[in-house]
Amino acid sequence: MSVSVARPLLPVVIDHLCRIYPERDATELADQIFAAMHLDHEAFSSELHRNKWDESDIWVITYGDSISEAGEAPLKTLKKFSDAYLKPEISGIHILPFFPYSSDDGFAVINYSQVNDSLGDWGDIEAIGQDYDLMADLVVNHCSQRSPWFENFKQRKDPGKDYFVEADPSADLSDVVRPRTSPLLCETQTLDGLRHVWCTFSHDQVDLDFSNPAVLIEMIRIIRRYLDQGVRIFRMDAVAFVWKEIGTNCVHLPQTHEIVRLLRTMIEAHTDDAIVITETNVPNHENLSYFGNANEAHAVYNFSLPPLLLHALVSGTSEHLKRWQMSMPPAQTGTFYFNFIASHDGIGLRPANGLLSQGDLDELVNTMQSFGARISWRAVADGRNEPYEINVALYDALQGTSKGPDRWQQQRFLCAHAVMLALEGVPGIYIHSLLATQNDYERLELTGQNRSINRHKWDFSALTGKLEDATSHHAQCFSTLKSLIAIRVKQPAFHPNAFQAVLHLGDEVFAFWRQSLNRNQSVFCIHNMTDQVVVIPINSINLTSLDLWEDLISGDNYSVEYESLSIAPYGFVWLTNRAVR
C-alpha cells in the first residue's frame, strides 16, 4: 500500500548524519549537503512503499562504445542503434561508466563530472535520457590513481589530501574481505613521505575515505550533476566496501547502510521517481540486506541467479535453483529484484556460496573452462585463492552441458532468458547477450584482462548486417528475444512485484506461477532444463477448469481435459488464463 507522508527534510538528513558521524556537528554537515544538492530545507512529500516500475520495464546494459561507427561519437551510435532496433520493447539503458578513466574499462574514474570525449559529451547522454530511463554508475568506493583528487593527495593539497584511506602495513588486516588477489595496500610517495593507501580492487583504484564527510559531500555534488543531466537510475557500484574499520571485515558495516539511506533520501528529494540500485557481488543473504526495510536500495542486483541458472542448464537439474528461489522473500512493495544472467564483468561465484556445493562449483568451473571461459580469483583469509567469477560470453557458456558441447546451444540460451524475463523483478539484459555475441579471444589477448572476453566492440555496419541476415544465430536469437520481451511487457502477471510461487513438477524443469496484483491474470511458467523431452501431467499444474489456458509463446490452447504437456529440450511455455496481445 502506498502511503503519502510529508516530512521535513532537514531532520531526516540530520538523523542519517548522526548515525554516520556521531562526533561531528550534524546540523553544519546537513547545511553543506543541502548546498551541494541545491535544495532547501522545506518539507517534501514521500510515498512509502510505492512502486515506480511495472511489467513494461526492460533495461539493456551496455558500454558507451559497445557499438561504434567510424566518424560518429559512439554515444550517438548507441542512440541510433537503440532507436532502430530496441524500441519499443526496451524502456531503459544502463550506460556503463562513461567518464574519463585509467583502467577497468571505466571503473577507475579520473573525473566524475566529465564524459569521456572518445564517447561523446553530456548532450549525447541527455539525448539518451530523454527517450529511455537512463541508468548511470555512481562509482562510489574508489577512483583512479590519476584523478585530480589523488594527485592532490600526493601533493598534500585540497581537495584530496585527506580523501583516501591509509593504513599501517603492520596492522592486522587479515579479516578484510577481498574480491581480488592483489595486495590490499599500495605504497604511494607523497610530499610527506611514503604512505600506504587502501585499494580494495586494484592499485589503480584507490578507496575513498567516507569517514571524512567532505568525501560524502563531493559524492552528493556528483549525484546532483547526474540528475541534472537526465540520470534517473543510480547503480551504486561496489557500495558494500565504502566504510572501513580496522579489526572488522570492512564490508556491509552499519555506516555503509546509513550512507546508502542518506544518498537515497537526497536523490528522491530532488527527483521523486529516481531509483537506487545497489551492486553487491556477495553471498545471497548479505546482498538482501541492502533492501533495509524498503528504506534503503529500491533494488538489489540478483547476483545468485546467474550461477544457479547456469548450473541448472549445464547439469540438467533445477534442484538448487528451485531451493534458492523458494527461500527468496518477495520484494516488499517499493522494492524489486534486478534480474540479470550476464554482465560486463562475469558470472560471480560468491553469490552461490551455500547454495551450490563445492563439488557443484568445481564441476561448473571445469565445464566453463572447457567452453573457453577464463576464471578470475580472489584471496581468502587463510592465504588461499579461490574462484571469484567466471569470465565468458553467455552464448558460449551455454554451448553444451557438463557432458560437452551439443546441438542445443541456441535453445538453451533462449531458455535462460525466458526464465529471467518471467521471474519476479525487473530484467536487465547485457547487450552482448541480446546480440548473442561470442567469446572475444582477440580482445582478451590484446588487453590481458579476463573480463575482456565478454566486452566485444561491434562495428555498427557489421552488427546490423548480422541482424539482417536471417541465417545468422545473432539475428535468430535477437529476433526471438525481442518477441519474448514484447510478450512479457504486456502481461500484468509479470509486474516486478506480482505474486510468485515455485511449482514442484520435477527437477527436470524450473517452473513457477505468477499472478497479477489484481489477481485477474495467472501465468504458469515452465522451463525444461534438460536435453530430453519432458512430459508434464496437466493435472499437476493445477489449471482451473473455468478458464481456457493459452501458451503466450506459441498461442496454443490447453484445458484441463488435456492429459499432458510435452516440452521439447530446453523448451518453455508460459500458460495464461488471460493473454494480453
Coordinates of C-alpha atoms in Angstrom, one line a residue:
M1 CA 0.0 0.0 0.0
S2 CA 1.3 3.4 -0.9
V3 CA 1.3 6.0 1.9
S4 CA 1.9 9.6 1.2
V5 CA 3.8 11.2 4.1
A6 CA 5.0 14.8 4.2
R7 CA 8.3 15.1 6.1
P8 CA 10.6 18.0 6.9
L9 CA 13.8 17.1 5.1
L10 CA 16.3 18.6 7.4
P11 CA 15.6 16.3 10.5
V12 CA 15.7 13.2 8.2
V13 CA 19.1 14.2 6.9
I14 CA 20.4 15.1 10.4
D15 CA 19.3 11.7 11.7
H16 CA 21.3 10.0 8.9
L17 CA 24.3 12.1 9.7
C18 CA 24.2 11.5 13.4
R19 CA 24.4 7.8 12.7
I20 CA 27.3 8.1 10.3
Y21 CA 29.3 10.8 12.0
P22 CA 28.3 10.8 15.7
E23 CA 31.3 13.0 16.7
R24 CA 30.5 15.7 14.1
D25 CA 28.1 18.7 14.0
A26 CA 25.3 17.1 12.1
T27 CA 23.5 20.4 11.5
E28 CA 26.6 22.0 10.0
L29 CA 27.1 18.9 7.7
A30 CA 23.5 19.0 6.7
D31 CA 23.8 22.6 5.6
Q32 CA 26.7 21.6 3.4
I33 CA 24.8 18.7 1.9
F34 CA 21.8 20.9 1.1
A35 CA 24.1 23.4 -0.6
A36 CA 25.8 20.6 -2.6
M37 CA 22.4 19.3 -3.7
H38 CA 21.0 22.8 -4.3
L39 CA 18.0 22.0 -2.1
D40 CA 16.4 24.0 0.7
H41 CA 15.1 22.5 4.0
E42 CA 11.4 22.7 3.2
A43 CA 9.2 19.7 3.6
F44 CA 8.8 17.2 0.8
S45 CA 6.3 14.6 0.0
S46 CA 7.5 11.0 0.1
E47 CA 5.4 7.9 -0.8
L48 CA 6.4 5.0 1.2
H49 CA 6.2 1.5 -0.4
R50 CA 5.4 2.9 -3.8
N51 CA 6.3 1.0 -7.0
K52 CA 7.9 3.3 -9.6
W53 CA 8.0 0.4 -12.2
D54 CA 5.8 -2.1 -13.9
E55 CA 5.9 -5.0 -16.3
S56 CA 7.0 -2.7 -19.2
D57 CA 10.4 -2.0 -17.6
I58 CA 13.2 -3.8 -19.5
W59 CA 16.7 -2.4 -19.3
V60 CA 19.7 -3.0 -21.6
I61 CA 23.2 -2.9 -20.1
T62 CA 25.9 -1.6 -22.4
Y63 CA 29.2 0.3 -22.6
G64 CA 29.0 3.6 -24.4
D65 CA 31.2 2.2 -27.2
S66 CA 29.9 -1.4 -27.4
I67 CA 28.7 -0.4 -30.8
S68 CA 30.5 2.2 -32.9
E69 CA 30.7 3.6 -36.4
A70 CA 33.6 5.5 -38.0
G71 CA 33.2 9.2 -37.9
E72 CA 30.5 9.2 -35.2
A73 CA 30.6 9.6 -31.5
P74 CA 29.8 6.1 -30.0
L75 CA 27.1 7.5 -27.8
K76 CA 25.3 8.8 -30.9
T77 CA 25.7 5.4 -32.5
L78 CA 24.3 3.8 -29.4
K79 CA 21.3 6.1 -29.6
K80 CA 20.9 5.4 -33.3
F81 CA 21.0 1.6 -32.8
S82 CA 18.6 1.7 -29.8
D83 CA 16.1 3.8 -31.7
A84 CA 16.3 1.5 -34.8
Y85 CA 16.5 -1.9 -33.1
L86 CA 15.5 -1.7 -29.4
K87 CA 12.3 0.4 -29.5
P88 CA 9.6 -0.1 -28.4
E89 CA 10.4 -3.2 -26.3
I90 CA 13.4 -1.7 -24.3
S91 CA 12.4 1.0 -21.8
G92 CA 15.8 1.8 -20.2
I93 CA 19.5 1.9 -20.9
H94 CA 22.3 1.4 -18.4
I95 CA 25.4 3.1 -19.9
L96 CA 28.4 1.6 -18.0
P97 CA 30.9 4.3 -16.8
F98 CA 31.2 6.9 -19.5
F99 CA 33.8 9.1 -17.7
P100 CA 37.5 9.6 -18.3
Y101 CA 39.2 6.6 -16.8
S102 CA 42.6 4.9 -16.4
S103 CA 41.7 1.1 -16.1
D104 CA 39.0 -1.5 -15.6
D105 CA 37.1 -0.3 -18.7
G106 CA 35.7 2.8 -16.9
F107 CA 35.6 1.8 -13.2
A108 CA 38.8 3.6 -12.3
V109 CA 37.3 7.1 -12.8
I110 CA 39.6 10.1 -13.4
N111 CA 36.9 12.7 -13.4
Y112 CA 33.3 12.1 -12.4
S113 CA 32.0 15.3 -13.9
Q114 CA 33.1 14.8 -17.5
V115 CA 32.1 12.5 -20.3
N116 CA 34.9 10.6 -21.9
D117 CA 35.5 12.6 -25.1
S118 CA 36.1 9.4 -27.0
L119 CA 32.5 8.6 -26.4
G120 CA 30.7 11.9 -26.8
D121 CA 29.5 14.6 -24.5
W122 CA 26.8 15.4 -22.0
G123 CA 24.5 16.3 -24.8
D124 CA 24.7 12.7 -26.1
I125 CA 24.0 11.4 -22.6
E126 CA 21.0 13.7 -22.2
A127 CA 19.6 12.7 -25.6
I128 CA 19.5 9.0 -24.5
G129 CA 17.9 10.1 -21.2
Q130 CA 15.1 11.9 -23.0
D131 CA 13.9 8.7 -24.7
Y132 CA 14.9 6.0 -22.3
D133 CA 15.1 5.6 -18.5
L134 CA 18.8 6.3 -18.1
M135 CA 20.9 4.4 -15.6
A136 CA 24.4 5.5 -14.7
D137 CA 27.1 4.2 -12.4
L138 CA 27.9 6.0 -9.1
V139 CA 31.4 4.6 -8.7
V140 CA 31.3 5.3 -5.0
N141 CA 34.0 3.2 -3.4
H142 CA 37.1 4.3 -5.3
C143 CA 38.6 6.5 -8.0
S144 CA 41.7 6.4 -10.3
Q145 CA 45.2 7.0 -9.1
R146 CA 45.3 9.5 -12.0
S147 CA 42.3 11.5 -10.6
P148 CA 42.9 15.1 -9.6
W149 CA 42.0 14.2 -6.1
F150 CA 44.7 11.6 -5.8
E151 CA 47.3 13.9 -7.4
N152 CA 46.4 16.4 -4.7
F153 CA 46.7 13.6 -2.1
K154 CA 50.3 13.1 -3.2
Q155 CA 51.0 16.8 -3.2
R156 CA 49.2 17.2 0.1
K157 CA 46.7 19.7 -1.2
D158 CA 43.0 20.2 -1.0
P159 CA 40.7 18.9 -2.3
G160 CA 42.1 15.4 -1.9
K161 CA 44.8 15.3 0.7
D162 CA 42.5 13.6 3.2
Y163 CA 40.2 11.9 0.7
F164 CA 41.8 8.4 0.8
V165 CA 42.1 5.6 3.3
E166 CA 45.5 5.0 4.7
A167 CA 46.6 2.1 6.9
D168 CA 49.7 0.9 8.7
P169 CA 51.1 -2.1 6.8
S170 CA 51.9 -3.7 10.2
A171 CA 48.2 -3.6 11.2
D172 CA 46.3 -6.9 11.3
L173 CA 44.1 -6.7 8.1
S174 CA 43.5 -10.4 7.8
D175 CA 39.8 -10.2 8.4
V176 CA 39.2 -7.8 5.5
V177 CA 37.1 -9.3 2.7
R178 CA 38.9 -9.2 -0.6
P179 CA 37.4 -9.6 -4.1
R180 CA 40.9 -9.7 -5.7
T181 CA 44.3 -11.3 -5.2
S182 CA 46.4 -8.1 -5.3
P183 CA 47.9 -6.7 -2.0
L184 CA 45.3 -4.6 -0.1
L185 CA 47.7 -1.7 0.5
C186 CA 49.6 0.2 -2.2
E187 CA 52.8 2.2 -1.4
T188 CA 52.5 5.8 -2.5
Q189 CA 55.1 8.5 -2.3
T190 CA 53.8 11.9 -1.1
L191 CA 55.4 15.2 -0.2
D192 CA 55.1 14.0 3.4
G193 CA 56.8 10.7 2.7
L194 CA 55.7 7.2 1.9
R195 CA 52.1 6.4 2.6
H196 CA 50.1 3.1 2.3
V197 CA 46.7 3.6 0.7
W198 CA 43.8 1.1 0.7
C199 CA 42.9 -0.5 -2.7
T200 CA 40.1 -3.0 -2.4
F201 CA 40.1 -3.8 -6.1
S202 CA 43.3 -2.8 -7.8
H203 CA 46.2 -0.5 -7.1
D204 CA 44.9 1.9 -9.8
Q205 CA 41.5 2.0 -7.9
V206 CA 42.2 3.9 -4.6
D207 CA 39.5 3.7 -2.0
L208 CA 37.8 6.9 -1.0
D209 CA 37.6 7.7 2.7
F210 CA 34.0 8.3 3.7
S211 CA 34.9 8.8 7.3
N212 CA 35.8 12.3 6.0
P213 CA 32.4 14.0 5.4
A214 CA 34.0 16.1 2.7
V215 CA 34.1 12.9 0.5
L216 CA 30.4 12.3 1.1
I217 CA 29.6 15.9 0.1
E218 CA 31.7 15.6 -3.1
M219 CA 29.7 12.5 -4.0
I220 CA 26.4 14.4 -3.4
R221 CA 27.7 17.1 -5.8
I222 CA 28.3 14.4 -8.4
I223 CA 24.8 13.0 -7.9
R224 CA 23.3 16.4 -8.4
R225 CA 25.2 16.7 -11.7
Y226 CA 24.0 13.4 -12.9
L227 CA 20.4 14.2 -12.0
D228 CA 20.6 17.5 -14.0
Q229 CA 21.9 15.5 -17.0
G230 CA 18.9 13.2 -17.0
V231 CA 20.1 10.2 -15.0
R232 CA 17.1 8.6 -13.3
I233 CA 18.6 5.3 -12.0
F234 CA 21.7 5.1 -9.9
R235 CA 23.8 2.0 -9.8
M236 CA 25.9 2.2 -6.7
D237 CA 29.0 0.3 -7.7
A238 CA 30.8 -1.8 -5.0
V239 CA 29.0 0.1 -2.3
A240 CA 29.4 -2.7 0.2
F241 CA 33.0 -1.7 0.8
V242 CA 32.8 2.1 1.4
W243 CA 33.3 2.1 5.1
K244 CA 36.5 0.7 6.7
E245 CA 37.3 -0.1 10.3
I246 CA 40.5 -1.9 11.3
G247 CA 39.6 -5.1 13.1
T248 CA 36.4 -5.8 11.1
N249 CA 35.8 -7.4 7.7
C250 CA 35.2 -3.9 6.2
V251 CA 32.1 -4.9 4.3
H252 CA 28.5 -4.1 5.0
L253 CA 29.3 -2.0 8.1
P254 CA 26.4 -0.1 9.6
Q255 CA 27.7 3.2 8.3
T256 CA 27.7 1.8 4.8
H257 CA 24.0 1.1 5.0
E258 CA 23.3 4.5 6.5
I259 CA 25.2 6.2 3.7
V260 CA 23.0 4.3 1.1
R261 CA 19.9 5.6 3.0
L262 CA 21.2 9.1 3.1
L263 CA 22.0 9.1 -0.6
R264 CA 18.6 7.7 -1.5
T265 CA 17.0 10.5 0.6
M266 CA 18.8 13.2 -1.3
I267 CA 18.2 11.6 -4.7
E268 CA 14.5 11.3 -4.1
A269 CA 14.3 14.8 -2.6
H270 CA 15.5 16.1 -5.9
T271 CA 13.7 13.6 -8.3
D272 CA 10.8 11.8 -6.8
D273 CA 10.8 8.9 -9.3
A274 CA 14.5 8.2 -9.2
I275 CA 15.7 4.7 -8.4
V276 CA 18.7 3.5 -6.4
I277 CA 20.2 0.0 -7.1
T278 CA 23.0 -1.5 -5.1
E279 CA 25.6 -3.6 -6.7
T280 CA 27.0 -6.0 -4.1
N281 CA 28.6 -9.2 -5.5
V282 CA 28.4 -11.1 -2.2
P283 CA 26.6 -14.1 -0.8
N284 CA 22.8 -14.0 -1.1
H285 CA 21.8 -13.2 2.4
E286 CA 24.3 -10.3 2.6
N287 CA 23.0 -8.9 -0.7
L288 CA 19.4 -8.9 0.5
S289 CA 20.4 -6.7 3.5
Y290 CA 20.6 -3.7 1.1
F291 CA 16.8 -3.6 0.9
G292 CA 16.7 -2.4 4.5
N293 CA 13.1 -2.1 5.5
A294 CA 12.2 -0.8 2.0
N295 CA 14.1 2.4 3.0
E296 CA 17.5 1.7 1.5
A297 CA 18.0 0.5 -2.0
H298 CA 14.9 0.3 -4.2
A299 CA 16.5 -2.7 -5.9
V300 CA 19.4 -5.1 -5.5
Y301 CA 21.2 -7.0 -8.2
N302 CA 20.0 -10.6 -8.1
F303 CA 23.5 -12.0 -8.1
S304 CA 22.7 -15.6 -7.2
L305 CA 20.5 -16.0 -10.3
P306 CA 23.3 -16.2 -13.0
P307 CA 25.4 -19.0 -11.4
L308 CA 22.4 -21.0 -10.3
L309 CA 20.6 -20.8 -13.6
L310 CA 23.8 -21.6 -15.5
H311 CA 24.4 -24.6 -13.2
A312 CA 20.8 -25.8 -13.8
L313 CA 21.2 -25.7 -17.6
V314 CA 24.5 -27.4 -17.8
S315 CA 23.7 -30.0 -15.1
G316 CA 20.2 -30.8 -16.2
T317 CA 18.6 -30.3 -12.8
S318 CA 16.8 -27.3 -11.3
E319 CA 17.2 -28.7 -7.7
H320 CA 19.4 -25.9 -6.4
L321 CA 17.8 -23.2 -8.4
K322 CA 14.4 -24.1 -7.0
R323 CA 15.6 -24.4 -3.4
W324 CA 17.1 -21.0 -3.7
Q325 CA 14.1 -19.4 -5.3
M326 CA 11.8 -20.9 -2.6
S327 CA 14.0 -19.2 0.1
M328 CA 13.8 -15.8 -1.5
P329 CA 11.5 -13.4 0.2
P330 CA 9.1 -11.5 -2.0
A331 CA 10.4 -8.0 -2.6
Q332 CA 8.3 -5.5 -0.5
T333 CA 6.2 -3.0 -2.3
G334 CA 8.5 -0.2 -3.2
T335 CA 11.4 -2.6 -3.9
F336 CA 12.3 -5.1 -6.6
Y337 CA 14.9 -7.6 -7.7
F338 CA 17.1 -6.5 -10.6
N339 CA 17.4 -9.8 -12.5
F340 CA 20.3 -10.4 -14.9
I341 CA 22.1 -13.5 -16.2
A342 CA 25.1 -11.9 -17.9
S343 CA 27.1 -8.7 -17.3
H344 CA 30.1 -6.8 -18.3
D345 CA 32.0 -8.5 -15.5
G346 CA 31.4 -12.2 -15.2
I347 CA 29.3 -14.8 -13.5
G348 CA 30.1 -14.3 -9.8
L349 CA 30.6 -17.4 -7.7
R350 CA 30.5 -15.8 -4.2
P351 CA 26.7 -15.4 -4.5
A352 CA 26.5 -19.2 -5.0
N353 CA 28.2 -19.9 -1.7
G354 CA 26.0 -22.0 0.5
L355 CA 23.7 -22.6 -2.5
L356 CA 25.9 -24.9 -4.5
S357 CA 28.3 -27.5 -3.0
Q358 CA 32.0 -27.3 -3.6
G359 CA 31.7 -30.2 -6.0
D360 CA 29.0 -28.5 -8.0
L361 CA 31.1 -25.3 -8.2
D362 CA 34.1 -27.2 -9.3
E363 CA 32.2 -29.0 -12.0
L364 CA 30.7 -25.8 -13.2
V365 CA 34.1 -24.1 -13.3
N366 CA 35.6 -27.0 -15.2
T367 CA 32.8 -27.1 -17.7
M368 CA 33.0 -23.4 -18.4
Q369 CA 36.8 -23.6 -18.9
S370 CA 36.2 -26.4 -21.4
F371 CA 33.9 -23.9 -23.2
G372 CA 36.7 -21.3 -23.4
A373 CA 36.0 -19.3 -20.2
R374 CA 38.6 -17.7 -18.0
I375 CA 38.5 -17.7 -14.2
S376 CA 39.2 -14.7 -12.0
W377 CA 40.3 -15.4 -8.4
R378 CA 40.2 -13.7 -5.0
A379 CA 42.3 -14.0 -1.9
V380 CA 40.7 -15.6 1.2
A381 CA 41.6 -15.3 4.8
D382 CA 43.8 -18.4 5.1
G383 CA 46.1 -17.2 2.3
R384 CA 44.5 -19.3 -0.5
N385 CA 43.0 -18.1 -3.7
E386 CA 39.5 -19.3 -4.8
P387 CA 37.5 -18.8 -7.9
Y388 CA 35.7 -15.4 -7.8
E389 CA 33.9 -15.3 -11.2
I390 CA 33.6 -17.0 -14.5
N391 CA 34.5 -14.8 -17.4
V392 CA 32.7 -15.9 -20.5
A393 CA 30.1 -14.8 -23.1
L394 CA 26.8 -16.3 -22.1
Y395 CA 26.1 -17.7 -25.6
D396 CA 29.3 -19.7 -25.4
A397 CA 28.7 -20.6 -21.8
L398 CA 25.6 -22.4 -22.9
Q399 CA 27.1 -24.3 -25.9
G400 CA 26.7 -27.6 -24.1
T401 CA 26.4 -29.4 -20.7
S402 CA 28.8 -31.0 -18.3
K403 CA 28.9 -33.8 -20.9
G404 CA 30.3 -31.4 -23.5
P405 CA 29.1 -29.3 -26.5
D406 CA 25.9 -30.3 -28.2
R407 CA 23.3 -29.1 -30.7
W408 CA 21.1 -27.3 -28.2
Q409 CA 23.2 -24.1 -27.7
Q410 CA 20.7 -21.7 -29.1
Q411 CA 17.6 -23.2 -27.5
R412 CA 19.4 -23.4 -24.1
F413 CA 20.4 -19.8 -24.5
L414 CA 16.9 -18.7 -25.2
C415 CA 15.5 -20.8 -22.3
A416 CA 17.9 -19.0 -19.9
H417 CA 16.4 -15.6 -21.0
A418 CA 12.9 -16.9 -20.8
V419 CA 13.5 -17.7 -17.1
M420 CA 14.9 -14.3 -16.4
L421 CA 12.1 -12.5 -18.2
A422 CA 9.4 -14.4 -16.3
L423 CA 10.8 -14.1 -12.8
E424 CA 9.7 -11.6 -10.2
G425 CA 11.7 -8.4 -10.7
V426 CA 12.9 -6.1 -13.5
P427 CA 15.1 -7.8 -16.2
G428 CA 18.4 -6.3 -17.2
I429 CA 19.8 -7.7 -20.5
Y430 CA 23.5 -7.3 -21.2
I431 CA 23.9 -6.0 -24.8
H432 CA 26.1 -9.0 -25.7
S433 CA 23.5 -11.4 -24.6
L434 CA 20.8 -9.6 -26.5
L435 CA 23.1 -9.9 -29.6
A436 CA 24.3 -13.5 -28.8
T437 CA 27.9 -12.3 -29.0
Q438 CA 30.5 -15.0 -28.6
N439 CA 33.8 -15.1 -26.7
D440 CA 36.2 -12.4 -27.9
Y441 CA 39.6 -14.1 -27.7
E442 CA 41.2 -11.4 -29.7
R443 CA 40.3 -8.6 -27.3
L444 CA 41.2 -10.9 -24.4
E445 CA 44.7 -11.4 -25.8
L446 CA 45.0 -7.6 -26.6
T447 CA 44.2 -6.5 -23.1
G448 CA 45.3 -9.4 -21.0
Q449 CA 42.2 -8.9 -18.8
N450 CA 39.9 -11.9 -18.3
R451 CA 36.8 -9.7 -18.4
S452 CA 37.6 -8.6 -22.0
I453 CA 36.3 -11.9 -23.2
N454 CA 32.8 -10.6 -22.8
R455 CA 33.3 -7.0 -23.8
H456 CA 33.3 -7.2 -27.6
K457 CA 33.2 -4.0 -29.6
W458 CA 30.8 -4.2 -32.5
D459 CA 31.1 -2.2 -35.7
F460 CA 27.7 -0.8 -36.4
S461 CA 27.6 -1.9 -40.1
A462 CA 28.9 -5.4 -39.3
L463 CA 26.4 -5.8 -36.5
T464 CA 23.4 -4.6 -38.4
G465 CA 24.5 -6.9 -41.3
K466 CA 24.4 -9.8 -38.9
L467 CA 21.0 -8.8 -37.6
E468 CA 19.5 -8.5 -41.1
D469 CA 20.8 -12.0 -42.1
A470 CA 18.1 -14.5 -41.1
T471 CA 20.7 -17.3 -41.2
S472 CA 22.8 -15.7 -38.5
H473 CA 22.5 -17.0 -35.0
H474 CA 22.7 -13.3 -33.9
A475 CA 19.6 -12.5 -35.9
Q476 CA 17.8 -15.6 -34.7
C477 CA 18.5 -15.1 -31.1
F478 CA 17.9 -11.3 -31.3
S479 CA 14.5 -11.7 -33.0
T480 CA 13.3 -14.4 -30.6
L481 CA 14.4 -12.4 -27.5
K482 CA 12.6 -9.3 -28.8
S483 CA 9.5 -11.4 -29.4
L484 CA 9.7 -12.7 -25.8
I485 CA 10.2 -9.2 -24.4
A486 CA 7.2 -7.9 -26.5
I487 CA 5.0 -10.6 -24.9
R488 CA 6.4 -10.1 -21.4
V489 CA 5.9 -6.3 -21.2
K490 CA 2.1 -6.6 -21.8
Q491 CA 1.3 -9.2 -19.1
P492 CA 0.2 -7.8 -15.7
A493 CA 1.3 -11.1 -14.1
F494 CA 4.9 -10.1 -15.0
H495 CA 4.8 -7.0 -12.9
P496 CA 8.0 -6.9 -10.9
N497 CA 6.1 -7.2 -7.7
A498 CA 3.4 -9.7 -8.8
F499 CA 2.9 -12.8 -6.8
Q500 CA 5.3 -15.7 -7.4
A501 CA 5.4 -19.3 -6.2
V502 CA 7.7 -22.2 -7.2
L503 CA 6.0 -25.2 -8.7
H504 CA 7.1 -28.7 -7.9
L505 CA 7.0 -30.5 -11.3
G506 CA 10.3 -32.4 -11.1
D507 CA 13.9 -31.3 -11.2
E508 CA 13.9 -31.6 -15.0
V509 CA 12.0 -28.3 -15.2
F510 CA 12.1 -25.0 -13.5
A511 CA 8.5 -23.8 -13.0
F512 CA 6.8 -21.1 -11.1
W513 CA 3.4 -19.4 -11.0
R514 CA 3.0 -15.6 -11.4
Q515 CA -0.3 -13.8 -10.6
S516 CA -1.1 -10.2 -11.3
L517 CA -1.5 -7.7 -8.5
N518 CA -5.3 -7.6 -9.1
R519 CA -5.3 -11.4 -9.4
N520 CA -7.0 -11.3 -12.8
Q521 CA -4.2 -13.0 -14.6
S522 CA -2.1 -16.0 -13.9
V523 CA 0.9 -17.3 -15.8
F524 CA 2.4 -20.7 -15.2
C525 CA 6.0 -20.6 -16.4
I526 CA 7.6 -24.0 -17.2
H527 CA 11.1 -24.3 -18.5
N528 CA 12.8 -27.5 -19.5
M529 CA 16.3 -27.7 -18.1
T530 CA 17.3 -30.8 -20.0
D531 CA 18.2 -32.1 -23.4
Q532 CA 15.3 -34.6 -23.3
V533 CA 11.6 -34.1 -23.9
V534 CA 9.8 -33.6 -20.6
V535 CA 6.1 -34.6 -20.2
I536 CA 4.1 -32.8 -17.5
P537 CA 0.7 -34.1 -16.5
I538 CA -1.8 -31.3 -16.9
N539 CA -3.4 -32.1 -13.6
S540 CA -0.1 -31.4 -11.8
I541 CA -0.1 -27.8 -12.9
N542 CA -3.5 -27.0 -11.2
L543 CA -5.1 -25.3 -14.1
T544 CA -8.6 -24.2 -13.2
S545 CA -11.5 -25.7 -15.2
L546 CA -13.2 -22.3 -15.5
D547 CA -10.5 -20.9 -17.8
L548 CA -9.1 -21.8 -21.2
W549 CA -5.4 -21.7 -21.0
E550 CA -3.1 -20.3 -23.7
D551 CA 0.6 -20.5 -24.2
L552 CA 1.7 -16.9 -24.6
I553 CA 4.7 -18.0 -26.7
S554 CA 3.1 -20.5 -29.2
G555 CA -0.5 -19.4 -29.0
D556 CA -1.6 -23.0 -28.4
N557 CA -4.7 -23.5 -26.2
Y558 CA -4.9 -26.0 -23.3
S559 CA -7.6 -27.1 -20.9
V560 CA -7.9 -29.5 -18.0
E561 CA -9.1 -32.1 -20.4
Y562 CA -5.6 -32.5 -21.8
E563 CA -3.8 -35.3 -20.2
S564 CA -0.2 -34.0 -20.5
L565 CA 2.0 -31.2 -21.8
S566 CA 5.2 -32.1 -23.7
I567 CA 8.1 -29.7 -23.6
A568 CA 11.0 -30.0 -26.0
P569 CA 14.6 -30.0 -24.9
Y570 CA 15.2 -26.5 -23.3
G571 CA 11.7 -25.5 -24.4
F572 CA 9.4 -23.4 -22.3
V573 CA 5.7 -22.4 -22.0
W574 CA 4.0 -19.5 -20.4
L575 CA 0.4 -20.7 -19.8
T576 CA -2.1 -18.0 -19.0
N577 CA -5.8 -17.6 -18.5
R578 CA -5.9 -14.1 -19.8
A579 CA -3.4 -13.3 -22.6
V580 CA -2.7 -9.7 -23.4
R581 CA -1.7 -9.2 -27.1

